PDB file of N, CA and C in Angstrom:
ATOM      1  N   UNK A   1     107.817  96.744 127.678  1.00  0.00           N
ATOM      2  CA  UNK A   1     107.358  97.642 126.583  1.00  0.00           C
ATOM      3  C   UNK A   1     108.618  98.555 125.962  1.00  0.00           C
ATOM      4  N   UNK A   2     108.538  98.619 124.692  1.00  0.00           N
ATOM      5  CA  UNK A   2     109.660  99.394 124.152  1.00  0.00           C
ATOM      6  C   UNK A   2     109.542 100.882 124.397  1.00  0.00           C
ATOM      7  N   UNK A   3     110.544 101.548 124.572  1.00  0.00           N
ATOM      8  CA  UNK A   3     110.615 103.015 124.733  1.00  0.00           C
ATOM      9  C   UNK A   3     110.408 103.687 123.300  1.00  0.00           C
ATOM     10  N   UNK A   4     109.819 104.870 123.189  1.00  0.00           N
ATOM     11  CA  UNK A   4     109.882 105.618 122.008  1.00  0.00           C
ATOM     12  C   UNK A   4     109.281 104.927 120.927  1.00  0.00           C
ATOM     13  N   UNK A   5     108.232 104.046 121.103  1.00  0.00           N
ATOM     14  CA  UNK A   5     107.559 103.297 120.047  1.00  0.00           C
ATOM     15  C   UNK A   5     106.414 104.145 119.313  1.00  0.00           C
ATOM     16  N   UNK A   6     105.798 104.954 120.139  1.00  0.00           N
ATOM     17  CA  UNK A   6     104.579 105.515 119.528  1.00  0.00           C
ATOM     18  C   UNK A   6     105.154 107.067 119.319  1.00  0.00           C
ATOM     19  N   UNK A   7     104.488 107.823 118.208  1.00  0.00           N
ATOM     20  CA  UNK A   7     104.804 109.194 117.956  1.00  0.00           C
ATOM     21  C   UNK A   7     104.216 110.149 118.953  1.00  0.00           C
ATOM     22  N   UNK A   8     104.876 111.221 119.176  1.00  0.00           N
ATOM     23  CA  UNK A   8     104.326 112.170 120.177  1.00  0.00           C
ATOM     24  C   UNK A   8     103.027 112.864 119.683  1.00  0.00           C
ATOM     25  N   UNK A   9     102.177 112.916 120.534  1.00  0.00           N
ATOM     26  CA  UNK A   9     100.799 113.393 120.459  1.00  0.00           C
ATOM     27  C   UNK A   9     100.755 114.836 120.834  1.00  0.00           C
ATOM     28  N   UNK A  10     100.464 115.844 119.905  1.00  0.00           N
ATOM     29  CA  UNK A  10     100.566 117.295 120.236  1.00  0.00           C
ATOM     30  C   UNK A  10      99.228 117.904 120.116  1.00  0.00           C
ATOM     31  N   UNK A  11      98.940 119.057 120.848  1.00  0.00           N
ATOM     32  CA  UNK A  11      97.894 119.996 120.577  1.00  0.00           C
ATOM     33  C   UNK A  11      98.058 120.722 119.369  1.00  0.00           C
ATOM     34  N   UNK A  12      97.017 120.663 118.419  1.00  0.00           N
ATOM     35  CA  UNK A  12      97.115 121.210 117.114  1.00  0.00           C
ATOM     36  C   UNK A  12      95.978 122.038 116.758  1.00  0.00           C
ATOM     37  N   UNK A  13      96.101 123.202 115.913  1.00  0.00           N
ATOM     38  CA  UNK A  13      94.939 123.888 115.396  1.00  0.00           C
ATOM     39  C   UNK A  13      94.967 123.726 113.979  1.00  0.00           C
ATOM     40  N   UNK A  14      93.915 123.059 113.325  1.00  0.00           N
ATOM     41  CA  UNK A  14      93.892 123.010 111.938  1.00  0.00           C
ATOM     42  C   UNK A  14      93.133 124.201 111.361  1.00  0.00           C
ATOM     43  N   UNK A  15      93.690 124.892 110.422  1.00  0.00           N
ATOM     44  CA  UNK A  15      93.070 126.121 109.907  1.00  0.00           C
ATOM     45  C   UNK A  15      92.732 125.966 108.504  1.00  0.00           C
ATOM     46  N   UNK A  16      91.388 126.319 108.136  1.00  0.00           N
ATOM     47  CA  UNK A  16      91.030 126.093 106.741  1.00  0.00           C
ATOM     48  C   UNK A  16      91.398 127.352 106.111  1.00  0.00           C
ATOM     49  N   UNK A  17      92.142 127.207 104.973  1.00  0.00           N
ATOM     50  CA  UNK A  17      92.674 128.285 104.137  1.00  0.00           C
ATOM     51  C   UNK A  17      91.666 129.052 103.525  1.00  0.00           C
ATOM     52  N   UNK A  18      90.575 128.614 103.022  1.00  0.00           N
ATOM     53  CA  UNK A  18      89.615 129.233 102.162  1.00  0.00           C
ATOM     54  C   UNK A  18      88.483 129.992 103.108  1.00  0.00           C
ATOM     55  N   UNK A  19      88.021 129.269 104.238  1.00  0.00           N
ATOM     56  CA  UNK A  19      87.040 129.910 105.017  1.00  0.00           C
ATOM     57  C   UNK A  19      87.690 130.536 106.457  1.00  0.00           C
ATOM     58  N   UNK A  20      88.863 130.090 106.782  1.00  0.00           N
ATOM     59  CA  UNK A  20      89.413 130.690 107.927  1.00  0.00           C
ATOM     60  C   UNK A  20      88.956 129.901 109.195  1.00  0.00           C
ATOM     61  N   UNK A  21      88.178 128.841 109.066  1.00  0.00           N
ATOM     62  CA  UNK A  21      87.631 128.105 110.160  1.00  0.00           C
ATOM     63  C   UNK A  21      88.844 127.475 110.853  1.00  0.00           C
ATOM     64  N   UNK A  22      88.748 127.295 112.261  1.00  0.00           N
ATOM     65  CA  UNK A  22      89.756 126.711 113.029  1.00  0.00           C
ATOM     66  C   UNK A  22      89.079 125.545 113.820  1.00  0.00           C
ATOM     67  N   UNK A  23      89.937 124.436 113.843  1.00  0.00           N
ATOM     68  CA  UNK A  23      89.580 123.315 114.558  1.00  0.00           C
ATOM     69  C   UNK A  23      90.645 122.940 115.638  1.00  0.00           C
ATOM     70  N   UNK A  24      90.458 123.026 116.790  1.00  0.00           N
ATOM     71  CA  UNK A  24      91.367 122.714 117.868  1.00  0.00           C
ATOM     72  C   UNK A  24      91.317 121.268 118.247  1.00  0.00           C
ATOM     73  N   UNK A  25      92.362 120.541 118.083  1.00  0.00           N
ATOM     74  CA  UNK A  25      92.416 119.131 118.404  1.00  0.00           C
ATOM     75  C   UNK A  25      93.756 118.659 118.750  1.00  0.00           C
ATOM     76  N   UNK A  26      93.972 117.356 118.821  1.00  0.00           N
ATOM     77  CA  UNK A  26      95.404 116.783 119.003  1.00  0.00           C
ATOM     78  C   UNK A  26      95.727 115.991 117.934  1.00  0.00           C
ATOM     79  N   UNK A  27      97.028 115.822 117.593  1.00  0.00           N
ATOM     80  CA  UNK A  27      97.460 115.260 116.361  1.00  0.00           C
ATOM     81  C   UNK A  27      99.005 114.954 116.577  1.00  0.00           C
ATOM     82  N   UNK A  28      99.441 114.011 115.666  1.00  0.00           N
ATOM     83  CA  UNK A  28     100.901 113.820 115.592  1.00  0.00           C
ATOM     84  C   UNK A  28     101.535 114.729 114.707  1.00  0.00           C
ATOM     85  N   UNK A  29     100.728 115.526 113.953  1.00  0.00           N
ATOM     86  CA  UNK A  29     101.235 116.533 112.929  1.00  0.00           C
ATOM     87  C   UNK A  29     101.876 117.689 113.630  1.00  0.00           C
ATOM     88  N   UNK A  30     102.977 118.215 113.163  1.00  0.00           N
ATOM     89  CA  UNK A  30     103.577 119.521 113.692  1.00  0.00           C
ATOM     90  C   UNK A  30     103.754 120.401 112.645  1.00  0.00           C
ATOM     91  N   UNK A  31     104.062 121.692 113.086  1.00  0.00           N
ATOM     92  CA  UNK A  31     104.553 122.729 112.070  1.00  0.00           C
ATOM     93  C   UNK A  31     105.494 123.636 112.788  1.00  0.00           C
ATOM     94  N   UNK A  32     106.013 124.614 111.938  1.00  0.00           N
ATOM     95  CA  UNK A  32     106.829 125.735 112.580  1.00  0.00           C
ATOM     96  C   UNK A  32     106.088 126.708 113.304  1.00  0.00           C
ATOM     97  N   UNK A  33     104.908 126.997 112.822  1.00  0.00           N
ATOM     98  CA  UNK A  33     103.944 128.038 113.474  1.00  0.00           C
ATOM     99  C   UNK A  33     103.380 127.420 114.693  1.00  0.00           C
ATOM    100  N   UNK A  34     103.349 128.314 115.811  1.00  0.00           N
ATOM    101  CA  UNK A  34     102.637 127.879 117.032  1.00  0.00           C
ATOM    102  C   UNK A  34     101.710 129.136 117.510  1.00  0.00           C
ATOM    103  N   UNK A  35     100.847 128.740 118.311  1.00  0.00           N
ATOM    104  CA  UNK A  35      99.848 129.757 118.849  1.00  0.00           C
ATOM    105  C   UNK A  35      99.523 129.321 120.324  1.00  0.00           C
ATOM    106  N   UNK A  36      99.512 130.267 121.151  1.00  0.00           N
ATOM    107  CA  UNK A  36      99.048 129.929 122.669  1.00  0.00           C
ATOM    108  C   UNK A  36      97.513 130.088 122.823  1.00  0.00           C
ATOM    109  N   UNK A  37      96.831 128.905 123.055  1.00  0.00           N
ATOM    110  CA  UNK A  37      95.357 128.947 123.295  1.00  0.00           C
ATOM    111  C   UNK A  37      95.191 128.419 124.807  1.00  0.00           C
ATOM    112  N   UNK A  38      94.565 129.303 125.640  1.00  0.00           N
ATOM    113  CA  UNK A  38      94.243 128.857 126.988  1.00  0.00           C
ATOM    114  C   UNK A  38      95.585 128.384 127.781  1.00  0.00           C
ATOM    115  N   UNK A  39      96.661 129.043 127.551  1.00  0.00           N
ATOM    116  CA  UNK A  39      97.866 128.722 128.227  1.00  0.00           C
ATOM    117  C   UNK A  39      98.649 127.554 127.716  1.00  0.00           C
ATOM    118  N   UNK A  40      98.126 126.825 126.544  1.00  0.00           N
ATOM    119  CA  UNK A  40      98.795 125.690 125.928  1.00  0.00           C
ATOM    120  C   UNK A  40      99.234 126.082 124.561  1.00  0.00           C
ATOM    121  N   UNK A  41     100.466 125.717 124.379  1.00  0.00           N
ATOM    122  CA  UNK A  41     101.133 126.034 122.969  1.00  0.00           C
ATOM    123  C   UNK A  41     100.591 125.014 121.941  1.00  0.00           C
ATOM    124  N   UNK A  42      99.921 125.475 120.858  1.00  0.00           N
ATOM    125  CA  UNK A  42      99.398 124.548 119.851  1.00  0.00           C
ATOM    126  C   UNK A  42     100.226 124.879 118.500  1.00  0.00           C
ATOM    127  N   UNK A  43     100.408 123.708 117.852  1.00  0.00           N
ATOM    128  CA  UNK A  43     100.981 123.922 116.494  1.00  0.00           C
ATOM    129  C   UNK A  43      99.733 124.373 115.523  1.00  0.00           C
ATOM    130  N   UNK A  44     100.206 125.217 114.573  1.00  0.00           N
ATOM    131  CA  UNK A  44      99.097 125.532 113.464  1.00  0.00           C
ATOM    132  C   UNK A  44      99.431 124.882 112.140  1.00  0.00           C
ATOM    133  N   UNK A  45      98.390 124.119 111.739  1.00  0.00           N
ATOM    134  CA  UNK A  45      98.604 123.435 110.458  1.00  0.00           C
ATOM    135  C   UNK A  45      97.433 123.946 109.460  1.00  0.00           C
ATOM    136  N   UNK A  46      97.864 124.450 108.363  1.00  0.00           N
ATOM    137  CA  UNK A  46      96.999 125.031 107.247  1.00  0.00           C
ATOM    138  C   UNK A  46      96.515 123.896 106.352  1.00  0.00           C
ATOM    139  N   UNK A  47      95.241 123.894 106.276  1.00  0.00           N
ATOM    140  CA  UNK A  47      94.500 122.781 105.243  1.00  0.00           C
ATOM    141  C   UNK A  47      93.813 123.463 104.196  1.00  0.00           C
ATOM    142  N   UNK A  48      93.900 122.818 103.011  1.00  0.00           N
ATOM    143  CA  UNK A  48      93.290 123.417 101.771  1.00  0.00           C
ATOM    144  C   UNK A  48      91.787 123.160 101.882  1.00  0.00           C
ATOM    145  N   UNK A  49      91.314 121.987 102.306  1.00  0.00           N
ATOM    146  CA  UNK A  49      89.791 121.672 102.303  1.00  0.00           C
ATOM    147  C   UNK A  49      89.492 120.995 103.628  1.00  0.00           C
ATOM    148  N   UNK A  50      88.564 121.426 104.302  1.00  0.00           N
ATOM    149  CA  UNK A  50      88.066 120.823 105.586  1.00  0.00           C
ATOM    150  C   UNK A  50      86.603 120.586 105.437  1.00  0.00           C
ATOM    151  N   UNK A  51      85.969 120.189 106.532  1.00  0.00           N
ATOM    152  CA  UNK A  51      84.491 119.913 106.454  1.00  0.00           C
ATOM    153  C   UNK A  51      83.757 121.250 106.397  1.00  0.00           C
ATOM    154  N   UNK A  52      84.448 122.276 106.729  1.00  0.00           N
ATOM    155  CA  UNK A  52      83.882 123.773 106.589  1.00  0.00           C
ATOM    156  C   UNK A  52      83.802 124.266 105.121  1.00  0.00           C
ATOM    157  N   UNK A  53      84.693 123.692 104.353  1.00  0.00           N
ATOM    158  CA  UNK A  53      84.639 124.215 102.815  1.00  0.00           C
ATOM    159  C   UNK A  53      84.377 123.151 101.828  1.00  0.00           C
ATOM    160  N   UNK A  54      84.272 121.919 102.187  1.00  0.00           N
ATOM    161  CA  UNK A  54      84.125 120.837 101.267  1.00  0.00           C
ATOM    162  C   UNK A  54      82.658 120.850 100.781  1.00  0.00           C
ATOM    163  N   UNK A  55      82.445 120.690  99.351  1.00  0.00           N
ATOM    164  CA  UNK A  55      81.129 120.749  98.919  1.00  0.00           C
ATOM    165  C   UNK A  55      80.179 119.600  99.462  1.00  0.00           C
ATOM    166  N   UNK A  56      80.743 118.479  99.763  1.00  0.00           N
ATOM    167  CA  UNK A  56      79.814 117.490 100.340  1.00  0.00           C
ATOM    168  C   UNK A  56      79.189 117.885 101.705  1.00  0.00           C
ATOM    169  N   UNK A  57      79.923 118.505 102.508  1.00  0.00           N
ATOM    170  CA  UNK A  57      79.464 119.000 103.797  1.00  0.00           C
ATOM    171  C   UNK A  57      78.800 120.319 103.769  1.00  0.00           C
ATOM    172  N   UNK A  58      79.121 121.178 102.891  1.00  0.00           N
ATOM    173  CA  UNK A  58      78.436 122.479 102.712  1.00  0.00           C
ATOM    174  C   UNK A  58      77.187 122.512 101.960  1.00  0.00           C
ATOM    175  N   UNK A  59      77.027 121.476 101.047  1.00  0.00           N
ATOM    176  CA  UNK A  59      75.708 121.347 100.257  1.00  0.00           C
ATOM    177  C   UNK A  59      75.618 122.338  99.138  1.00  0.00           C
ATOM    178  N   UNK A  60      76.822 122.977  98.853  1.00  0.00           N
ATOM    179  CA  UNK A  60      76.838 123.871  97.614  1.00  0.00           C
ATOM    180  C   UNK A  60      76.907 123.108  96.421  1.00  0.00           C
ATOM    181  N   UNK A  61      76.197 123.557  95.366  1.00  0.00           N
ATOM    182  CA  UNK A  61      76.170 122.786  94.101  1.00  0.00           C
ATOM    183  C   UNK A  61      77.555 123.011  93.530  1.00  0.00           C
ATOM    184  N   UNK A  62      77.813 121.869  92.788  1.00  0.00           N
ATOM    185  CA  UNK A  62      79.100 121.912  92.039  1.00  0.00           C
ATOM    186  C   UNK A  62      78.828 121.278  90.592  1.00  0.00           C
ATOM    187  N   UNK A  63      79.672 121.723  89.732  1.00  0.00           N
ATOM    188  CA  UNK A  63      79.418 121.236  88.294  1.00  0.00           C
ATOM    189  C   UNK A  63      79.658 119.777  88.190  1.00  0.00           C
ATOM    190  N   UNK A  64      78.779 119.077  87.754  1.00  0.00           N
ATOM    191  CA  UNK A  64      78.809 117.565  87.665  1.00  0.00           C
ATOM    192  C   UNK A  64      78.715 117.223  86.204  1.00  0.00           C
ATOM    193  N   UNK A  65      79.580 116.434  85.616  1.00  0.00           N
ATOM    194  CA  UNK A  65      79.577 116.032  84.284  1.00  0.00           C
ATOM    195  C   UNK A  65      78.629 114.923  84.066  1.00  0.00           C
ATOM    196  N   UNK A  66      77.330 115.325  83.505  1.00  0.00           N
ATOM    197  CA  UNK A  66      76.492 114.379  83.237  1.00  0.00           C
ATOM    198  C   UNK A  66      76.470 113.801  81.823  1.00  0.00           C
ATOM    199  N   UNK A  67      77.112 114.442  80.955  1.00  0.00           N
ATOM    200  CA  UNK A  67      77.264 113.973  79.605  1.00  0.00           C
ATOM    201  C   UNK A  67      78.423 113.098  79.600  1.00  0.00           C
ATOM    202  N   UNK A  68      78.343 111.869  78.860  1.00  0.00           N
ATOM    203  CA  UNK A  68      79.327 110.915  78.826  1.00  0.00           C
ATOM    204  C   UNK A  68      80.451 111.385  77.882  1.00  0.00           C
ATOM    205  N   UNK A  69      81.669 110.654  77.888  1.00  0.00           N
ATOM    206  CA  UNK A  69      82.729 110.982  77.075  1.00  0.00           C
ATOM    207  C   UNK A  69      82.536 110.698  75.673  1.00  0.00           C
ATOM    208  N   UNK A  70      81.753 109.614  75.390  1.00  0.00           N
ATOM    209  CA  UNK A  70      81.522 109.399  73.927  1.00  0.00           C
ATOM    210  C   UNK A  70      80.624 110.360  73.393  1.00  0.00           C
ATOM    211  N   UNK A  71      79.674 110.853  74.143  1.00  0.00           N
ATOM    212  CA  UNK A  71      78.711 111.888  73.618  1.00  0.00           C
ATOM    213  C   UNK A  71      79.486 113.180  73.374  1.00  0.00           C
ATOM    214  N   UNK A  72      80.344 113.527  74.284  1.00  0.00           N
ATOM    215  CA  UNK A  72      81.195 114.744  74.065  1.00  0.00           C
ATOM    216  C   UNK A  72      81.993 114.627  72.780  1.00  0.00           C
ATOM    217  N   UNK A  73      82.664 113.407  72.537  1.00  0.00           N
ATOM    218  CA  UNK A  73      83.382 113.150  71.384  1.00  0.00           C
ATOM    219  C   UNK A  73      82.685 113.418  70.123  1.00  0.00           C
ATOM    220  N   UNK A  74      81.458 112.771  70.137  1.00  0.00           N
ATOM    221  CA  UNK A  74      80.636 112.846  68.874  1.00  0.00           C
ATOM    222  C   UNK A  74      80.121 114.164  68.706  1.00  0.00           C
ATOM    223  N   UNK A  75      79.765 114.922  69.771  1.00  0.00           N
ATOM    224  CA  UNK A  75      79.421 116.312  69.541  1.00  0.00           C
ATOM    225  C   UNK A  75      80.409 117.197  68.919  1.00  0.00           C
ATOM    226  N   UNK A  76      81.735 116.919  69.395  1.00  0.00           N
ATOM    227  CA  UNK A  76      82.830 117.776  68.943  1.00  0.00           C
ATOM    228  C   UNK A  76      83.282 117.392  67.554  1.00  0.00           C
ATOM    229  N   UNK A  77      83.315 116.108  67.250  1.00  0.00           N
ATOM    230  CA  UNK A  77      83.843 115.651  65.939  1.00  0.00           C
ATOM    231  C   UNK A  77      82.910 115.023  64.985  1.00  0.00           C
ATOM    232  N   UNK A  78      81.582 114.878  65.411  1.00  0.00           N
ATOM    233  CA  UNK A  78      80.583 114.450  64.583  1.00  0.00           C
ATOM    234  C   UNK A  78      80.711 112.824  64.634  1.00  0.00           C
ATOM    235  N   UNK A  79      79.775 112.228  64.170  1.00  0.00           N
ATOM    236  CA  UNK A  79      79.779 110.734  64.066  1.00  0.00           C
ATOM    237  C   UNK A  79      80.863 110.380  63.024  1.00  0.00           C
ATOM    238  N   UNK A  80      81.806 109.475  63.340  1.00  0.00           N
ATOM    239  CA  UNK A  80      82.719 109.070  62.329  1.00  0.00           C
ATOM    240  C   UNK A  80      82.364 107.653  61.933  1.00  0.00           C
ATOM    241  N   UNK A  81      82.237 107.457  60.611  1.00  0.00           N
ATOM    242  CA  UNK A  81      81.906 105.999  60.201  1.00  0.00           C
ATOM    243  C   UNK A  81      83.155 105.495  59.435  1.00  0.00           C
ATOM    244  N   UNK A  82      83.360 104.254  59.677  1.00  0.00           N
ATOM    245  CA  UNK A  82      84.499 103.625  59.173  1.00  0.00           C
ATOM    246  C   UNK A  82      84.256 103.158  57.707  1.00  0.00           C
ATOM    247  N   UNK A  83      85.201 103.428  56.993  1.00  0.00           N
ATOM    248  CA  UNK A  83      85.080 103.040  55.410  1.00  0.00           C
ATOM    249  C   UNK A  83      85.227 101.647  55.406  1.00  0.00           C
ATOM    250  N   UNK A  84      84.625 101.118  54.340  1.00  0.00           N
ATOM    251  CA  UNK A  84      84.649  99.627  54.177  1.00  0.00           C
ATOM    252  C   UNK A  84      86.069  99.237  53.774  1.00  0.00           C
ATOM    253  N   UNK A  85      86.322  97.935  53.579  1.00  0.00           N
ATOM    254  CA  UNK A  85      87.681  97.519  53.143  1.00  0.00           C
ATOM    255  C   UNK A  85      87.888  97.984  51.672  1.00  0.00           C
ATOM    256  N   UNK A  86      89.090  98.497  51.410  1.00  0.00           N
ATOM    257  CA  UNK A  86      89.326  98.827  49.985  1.00  0.00           C
ATOM    258  C   UNK A  86      89.198  97.660  49.064  1.00  0.00           C
ATOM    259  N   UNK A  87      88.704  97.983  47.879  1.00  0.00           N
ATOM    260  CA  UNK A  87      88.606  96.957  46.852  1.00  0.00           C
ATOM    261  C   UNK A  87      89.844  96.911  46.018  1.00  0.00           C
ATOM    262  N   UNK A  88      90.329  95.730  45.843  1.00  0.00           N
ATOM    263  CA  UNK A  88      91.543  95.552  45.153  1.00  0.00           C
ATOM    264  C   UNK A  88      91.269  95.162  43.583  1.00  0.00           C
TER     265      UNK A  88
END
């Protein structure tokens, strides 16, 4: 078996930046920040969106575009009719 084939697996804390929720797990991801939890040094990785803040998991309503692009265009600019071929 080859040496150093697999990446190092580290204890990590993923922190949700919007809610502050913390997920203690293991990952190959590292960072400069560390924190000691239960006598074990964990890397701290900040995340923008996690299951604690994502609308799919929280059930919070979000603006959904129900009107189509063509409808929006026609509402904004009105219906545009093409002129017939010019008579010579």
